[in-house]
mmCIF file of C-alpha atoms and ligand atoms in Angstrom:
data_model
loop_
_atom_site.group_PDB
_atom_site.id
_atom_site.type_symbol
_atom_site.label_atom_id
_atom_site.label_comp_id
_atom_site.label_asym_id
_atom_site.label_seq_id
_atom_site.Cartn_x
_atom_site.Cartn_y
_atom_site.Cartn_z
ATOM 1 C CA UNK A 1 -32.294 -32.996 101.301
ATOM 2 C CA UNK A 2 -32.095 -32.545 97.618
ATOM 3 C CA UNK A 3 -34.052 -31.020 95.119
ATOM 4 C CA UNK A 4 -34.676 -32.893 91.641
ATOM 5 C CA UNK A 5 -36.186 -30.823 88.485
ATOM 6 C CA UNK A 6 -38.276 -33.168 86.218
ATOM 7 C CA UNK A 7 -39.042 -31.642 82.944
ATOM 8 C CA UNK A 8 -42.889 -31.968 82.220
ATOM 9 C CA UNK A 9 -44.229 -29.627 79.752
ATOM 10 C CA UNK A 10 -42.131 -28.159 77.342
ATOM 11 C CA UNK A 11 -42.406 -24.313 76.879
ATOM 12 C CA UNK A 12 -43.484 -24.966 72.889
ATOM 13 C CA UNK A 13 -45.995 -27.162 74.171
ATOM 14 C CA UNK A 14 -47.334 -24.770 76.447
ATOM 15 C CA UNK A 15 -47.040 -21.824 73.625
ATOM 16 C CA UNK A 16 -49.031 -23.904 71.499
ATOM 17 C CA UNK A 17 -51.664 -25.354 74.269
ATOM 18 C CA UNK A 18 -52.414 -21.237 74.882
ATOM 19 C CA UNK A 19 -52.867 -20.717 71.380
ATOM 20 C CA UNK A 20 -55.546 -23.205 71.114
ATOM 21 C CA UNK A 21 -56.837 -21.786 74.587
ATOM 22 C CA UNK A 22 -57.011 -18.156 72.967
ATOM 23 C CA UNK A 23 -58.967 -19.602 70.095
ATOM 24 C CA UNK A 24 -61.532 -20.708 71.843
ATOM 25 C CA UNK A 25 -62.429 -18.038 74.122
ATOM 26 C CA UNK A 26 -61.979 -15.507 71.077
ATOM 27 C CA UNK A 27 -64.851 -17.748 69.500
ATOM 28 C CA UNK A 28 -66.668 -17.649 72.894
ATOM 29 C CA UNK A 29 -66.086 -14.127 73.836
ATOM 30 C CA UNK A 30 -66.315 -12.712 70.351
ATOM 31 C CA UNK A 31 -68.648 -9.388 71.130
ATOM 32 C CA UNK A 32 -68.652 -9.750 75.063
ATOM 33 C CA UNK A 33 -65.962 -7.313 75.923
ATOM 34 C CA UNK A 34 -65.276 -9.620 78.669
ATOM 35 C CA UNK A 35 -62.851 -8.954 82.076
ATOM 36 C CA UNK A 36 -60.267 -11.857 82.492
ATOM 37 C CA UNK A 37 -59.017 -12.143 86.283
ATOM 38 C CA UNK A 38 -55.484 -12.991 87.160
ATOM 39 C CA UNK A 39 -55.568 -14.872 90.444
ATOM 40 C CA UNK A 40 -51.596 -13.507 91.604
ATOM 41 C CA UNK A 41 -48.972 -13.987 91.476
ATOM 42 C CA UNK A 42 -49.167 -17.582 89.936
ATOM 43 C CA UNK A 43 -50.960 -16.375 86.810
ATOM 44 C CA UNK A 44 -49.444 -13.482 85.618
ATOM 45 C CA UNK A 45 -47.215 -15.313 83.001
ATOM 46 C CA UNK A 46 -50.128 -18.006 81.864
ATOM 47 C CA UNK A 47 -52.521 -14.756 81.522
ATOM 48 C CA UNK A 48 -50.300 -12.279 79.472
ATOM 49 C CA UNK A 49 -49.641 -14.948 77.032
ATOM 50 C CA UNK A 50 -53.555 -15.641 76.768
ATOM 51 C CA UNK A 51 -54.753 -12.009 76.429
ATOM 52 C CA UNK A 52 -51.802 -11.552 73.672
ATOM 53 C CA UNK A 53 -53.248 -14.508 71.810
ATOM 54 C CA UNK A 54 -56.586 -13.488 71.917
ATOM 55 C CA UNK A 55 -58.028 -11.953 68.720
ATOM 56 C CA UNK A 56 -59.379 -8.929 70.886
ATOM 57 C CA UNK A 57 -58.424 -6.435 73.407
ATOM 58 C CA UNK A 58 -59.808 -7.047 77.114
ATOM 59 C CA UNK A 59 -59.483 -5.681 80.018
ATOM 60 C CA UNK A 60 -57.599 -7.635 83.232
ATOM 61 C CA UNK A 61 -58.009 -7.208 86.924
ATOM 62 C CA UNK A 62 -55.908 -9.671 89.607
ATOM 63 C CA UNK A 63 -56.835 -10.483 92.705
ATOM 64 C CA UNK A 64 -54.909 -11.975 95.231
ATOM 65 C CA UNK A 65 -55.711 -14.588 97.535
ATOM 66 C CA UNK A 66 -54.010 -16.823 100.819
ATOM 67 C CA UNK A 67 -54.807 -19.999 101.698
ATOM 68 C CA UNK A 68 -53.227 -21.149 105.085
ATOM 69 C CA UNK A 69 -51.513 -24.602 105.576
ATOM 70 C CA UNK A 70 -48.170 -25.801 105.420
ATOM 71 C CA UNK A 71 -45.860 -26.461 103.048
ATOM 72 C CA UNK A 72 -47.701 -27.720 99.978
ATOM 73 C CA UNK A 73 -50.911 -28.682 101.289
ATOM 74 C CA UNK A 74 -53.575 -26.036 101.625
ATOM 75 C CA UNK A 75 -56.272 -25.932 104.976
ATOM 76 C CA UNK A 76 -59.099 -25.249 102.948
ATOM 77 C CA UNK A 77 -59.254 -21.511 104.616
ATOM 78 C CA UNK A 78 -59.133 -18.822 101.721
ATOM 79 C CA UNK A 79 -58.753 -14.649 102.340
ATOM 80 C CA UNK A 80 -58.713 -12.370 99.709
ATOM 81 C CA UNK A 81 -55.882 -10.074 100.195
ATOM 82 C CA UNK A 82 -56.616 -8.105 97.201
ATOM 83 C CA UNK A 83 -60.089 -7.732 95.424
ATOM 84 C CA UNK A 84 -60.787 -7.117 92.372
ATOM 85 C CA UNK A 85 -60.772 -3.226 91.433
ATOM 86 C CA UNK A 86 -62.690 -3.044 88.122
ATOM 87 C CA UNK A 87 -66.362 -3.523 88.893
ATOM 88 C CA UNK A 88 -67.807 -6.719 87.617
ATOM 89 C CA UNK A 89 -71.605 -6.197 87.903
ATOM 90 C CA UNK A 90 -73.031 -7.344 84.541
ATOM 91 C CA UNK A 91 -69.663 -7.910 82.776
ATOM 92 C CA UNK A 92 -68.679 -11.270 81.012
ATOM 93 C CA UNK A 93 -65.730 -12.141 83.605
ATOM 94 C CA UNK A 94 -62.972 -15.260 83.093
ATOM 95 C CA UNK A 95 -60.638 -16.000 85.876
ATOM 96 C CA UNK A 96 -57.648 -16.948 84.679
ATOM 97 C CA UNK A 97 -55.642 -19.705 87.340
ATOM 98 C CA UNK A 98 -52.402 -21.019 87.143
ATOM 99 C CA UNK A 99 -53.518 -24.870 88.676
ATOM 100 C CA UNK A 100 -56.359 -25.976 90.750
ATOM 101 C CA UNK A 101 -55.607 -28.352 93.433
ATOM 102 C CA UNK A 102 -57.729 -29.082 96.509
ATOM 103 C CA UNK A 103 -60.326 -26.539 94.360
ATOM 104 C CA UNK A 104 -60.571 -24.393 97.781
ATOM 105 C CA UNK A 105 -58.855 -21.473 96.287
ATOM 106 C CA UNK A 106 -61.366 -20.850 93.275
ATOM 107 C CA UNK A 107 -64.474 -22.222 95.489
ATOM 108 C CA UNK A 108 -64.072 -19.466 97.291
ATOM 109 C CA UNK A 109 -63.183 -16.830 95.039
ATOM 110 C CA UNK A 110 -65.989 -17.871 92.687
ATOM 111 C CA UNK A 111 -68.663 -17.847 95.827
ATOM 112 C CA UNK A 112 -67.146 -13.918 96.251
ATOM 113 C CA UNK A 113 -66.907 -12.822 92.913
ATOM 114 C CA UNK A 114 -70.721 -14.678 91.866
ATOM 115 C CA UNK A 115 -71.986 -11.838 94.875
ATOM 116 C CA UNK A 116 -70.752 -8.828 92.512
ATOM 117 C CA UNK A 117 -73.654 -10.312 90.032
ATOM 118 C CA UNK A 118 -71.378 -10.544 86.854
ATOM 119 C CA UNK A 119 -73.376 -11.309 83.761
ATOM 120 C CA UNK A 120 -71.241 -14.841 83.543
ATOM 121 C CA UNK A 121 -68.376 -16.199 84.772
ATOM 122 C CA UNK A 122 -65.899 -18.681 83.592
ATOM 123 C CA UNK A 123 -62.415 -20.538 84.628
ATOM 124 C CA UNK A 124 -59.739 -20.900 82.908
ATOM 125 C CA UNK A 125 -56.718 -22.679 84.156
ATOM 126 C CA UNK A 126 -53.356 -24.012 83.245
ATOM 127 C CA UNK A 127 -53.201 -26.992 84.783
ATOM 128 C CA UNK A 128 -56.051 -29.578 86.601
ATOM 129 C CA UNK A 129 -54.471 -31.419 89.286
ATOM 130 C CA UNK A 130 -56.805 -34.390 89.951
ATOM 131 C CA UNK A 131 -55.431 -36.376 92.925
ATOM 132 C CA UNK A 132 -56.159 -33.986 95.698
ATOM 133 C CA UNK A 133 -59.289 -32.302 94.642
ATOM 134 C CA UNK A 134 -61.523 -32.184 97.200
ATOM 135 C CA UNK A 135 -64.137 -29.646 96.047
ATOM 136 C CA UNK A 136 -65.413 -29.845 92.320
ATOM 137 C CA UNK A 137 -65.213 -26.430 90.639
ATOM 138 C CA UNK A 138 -66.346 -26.288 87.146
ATOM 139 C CA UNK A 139 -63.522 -25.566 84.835
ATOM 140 C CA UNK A 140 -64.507 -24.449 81.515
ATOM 141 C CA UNK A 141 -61.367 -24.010 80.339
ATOM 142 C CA UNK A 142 -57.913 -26.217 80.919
ATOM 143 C CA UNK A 143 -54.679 -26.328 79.657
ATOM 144 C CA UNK A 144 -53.429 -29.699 81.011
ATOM 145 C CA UNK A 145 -54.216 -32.199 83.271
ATOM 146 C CA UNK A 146 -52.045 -34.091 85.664
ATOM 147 C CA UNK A 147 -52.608 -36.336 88.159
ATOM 148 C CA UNK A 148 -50.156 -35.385 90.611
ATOM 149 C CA UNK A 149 -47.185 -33.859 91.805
ATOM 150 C CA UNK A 150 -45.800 -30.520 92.630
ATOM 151 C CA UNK A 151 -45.150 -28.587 89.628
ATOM 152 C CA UNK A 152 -42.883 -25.359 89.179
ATOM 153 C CA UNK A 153 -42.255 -23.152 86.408
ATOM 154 C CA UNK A 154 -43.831 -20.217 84.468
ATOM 155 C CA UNK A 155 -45.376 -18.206 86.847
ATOM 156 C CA UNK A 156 -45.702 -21.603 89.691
ATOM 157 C CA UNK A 157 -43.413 -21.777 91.967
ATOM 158 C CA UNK A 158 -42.676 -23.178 95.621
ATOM 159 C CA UNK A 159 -41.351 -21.089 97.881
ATOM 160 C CA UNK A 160 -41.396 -18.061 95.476
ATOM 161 C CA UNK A 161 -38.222 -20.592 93.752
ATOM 162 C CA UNK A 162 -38.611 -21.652 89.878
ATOM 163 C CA UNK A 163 -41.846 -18.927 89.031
ATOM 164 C CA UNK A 164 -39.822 -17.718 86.300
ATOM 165 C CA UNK A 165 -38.500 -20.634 84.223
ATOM 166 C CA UNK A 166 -40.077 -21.133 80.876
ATOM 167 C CA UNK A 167 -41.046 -24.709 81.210
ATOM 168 C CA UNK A 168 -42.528 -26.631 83.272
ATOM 169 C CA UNK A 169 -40.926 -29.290 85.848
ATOM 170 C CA UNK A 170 -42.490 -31.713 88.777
ATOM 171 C CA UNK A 171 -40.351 -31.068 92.186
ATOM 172 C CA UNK A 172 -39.076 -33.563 93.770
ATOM 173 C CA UNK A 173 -37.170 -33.921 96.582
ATOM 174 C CA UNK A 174 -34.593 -36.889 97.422
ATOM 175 C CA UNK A 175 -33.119 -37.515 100.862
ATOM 176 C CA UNK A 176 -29.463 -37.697 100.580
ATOM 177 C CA UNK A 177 -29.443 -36.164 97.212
ATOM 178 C CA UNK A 178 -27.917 -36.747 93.982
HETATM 179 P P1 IMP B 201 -56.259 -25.298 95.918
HETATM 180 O O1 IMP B 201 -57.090 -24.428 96.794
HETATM 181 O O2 IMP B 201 -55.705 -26.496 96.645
HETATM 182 O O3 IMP B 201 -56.913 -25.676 94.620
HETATM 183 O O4 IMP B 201 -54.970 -24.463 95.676
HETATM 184 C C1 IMP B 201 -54.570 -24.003 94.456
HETATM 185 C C2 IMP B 201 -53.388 -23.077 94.687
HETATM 186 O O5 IMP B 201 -52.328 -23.759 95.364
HETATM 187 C C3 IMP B 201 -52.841 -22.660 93.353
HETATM 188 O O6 IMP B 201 -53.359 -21.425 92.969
HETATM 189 C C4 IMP B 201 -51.354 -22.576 93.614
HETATM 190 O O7 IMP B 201 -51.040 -21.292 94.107
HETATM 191 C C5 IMP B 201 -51.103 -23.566 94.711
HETATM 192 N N1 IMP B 201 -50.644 -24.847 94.134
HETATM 193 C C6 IMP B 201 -51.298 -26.023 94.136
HETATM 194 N N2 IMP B 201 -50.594 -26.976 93.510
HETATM 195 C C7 IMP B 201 -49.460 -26.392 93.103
HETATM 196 C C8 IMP B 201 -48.304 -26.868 92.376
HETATM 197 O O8 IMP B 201 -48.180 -28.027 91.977
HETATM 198 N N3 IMP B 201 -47.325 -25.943 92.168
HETATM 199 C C9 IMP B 201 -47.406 -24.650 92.573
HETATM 200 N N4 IMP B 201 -48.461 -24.163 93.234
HETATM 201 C C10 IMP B 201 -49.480 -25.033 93.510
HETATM 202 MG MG1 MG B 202 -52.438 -19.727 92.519
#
């Protein structure tokens, strides 16, 4: 078994994509002093580009979560291995998510973070994956969207490989190899 690396989104296209990202939520946050939450790890590269391109200093807070399944298909069953430490109650909070698949991971950590009665809160995420969603989250606001495939590549990765390469690239793997 083989691994193939196809390139999908260039790192100046995703410089430029969180640019226009940061814009917007300057415009929206402008006066909100708002808390933007990493989901870890696969955020943490997506997020420190986004809070440097904002036109405003914020404050972050990550949380961690596990989903169990196999491979690269997720159960649906979501734990929070670490919560948020910063407390949210009446603050403007944006979680900030490196790609939403099934929509399991942030329908759950949106059910647990609505019960710490922030004033809003928002999504942001990198990358929609359509295909396999199977709950609808609202996402108010996305980088890309794909249909499908496993993607690797700043901050994503599979297996903890390819989290730190500056682009982006759809795995794929080939029997026999080439
Ligand atoms: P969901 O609960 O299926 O939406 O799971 C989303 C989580 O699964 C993301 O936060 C990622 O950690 C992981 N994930 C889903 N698709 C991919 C992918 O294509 N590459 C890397 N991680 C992924
Ligand atoms: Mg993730």
């Amino acid at each position: 078994m083989s691994i193939l690396k196809k390139l999908i989104i260039r790192r100046e296209a995703i410089a430029s994509r969180v640019k226009e990202l940061a814009a917007e939520i300057s415009r929206d946050y402008a006066g909100k002093d708002p808390l933007l939450v990493g989901i870890l790890k696969g955020s943490f590269i997506f997020l420190a580009d986004l809070v440097r391109s904002l036109d405003f200093p914020v404050q972050v807070d990550f949380v961690r979560l596990r989903s169990y399944g196999s491979g690269t298909q997720t159960t649906g069953e979501v734990h929070i291995t670490k919560d948020v430490e910063a407390p949210i109650k009446d603050r403007h909070v944006l979680v900030v998510e490196d790609i939403v698949d099934a929509g399991f991971t942030l329908d759950f950590l949106l059910g647990h973070l609505a019960s710490y009665q922030p004033a809003s809160l928002k999504i942001c995420c990198l990358i929609d994956k359509r295909e396999r969603r199977q709950v609808e989250v609202p996402l108010d606001y996305v980088g890309f969207t794909i249909e499908k495939g496993f993607l690797v590549g700043y901050g994503l990765d599979s297996g903890e490989k390819f989290r730190t390469l500056p682009d982006i690239y759809e795995i794929v793997e080939s029997e026999g190899g080439s």
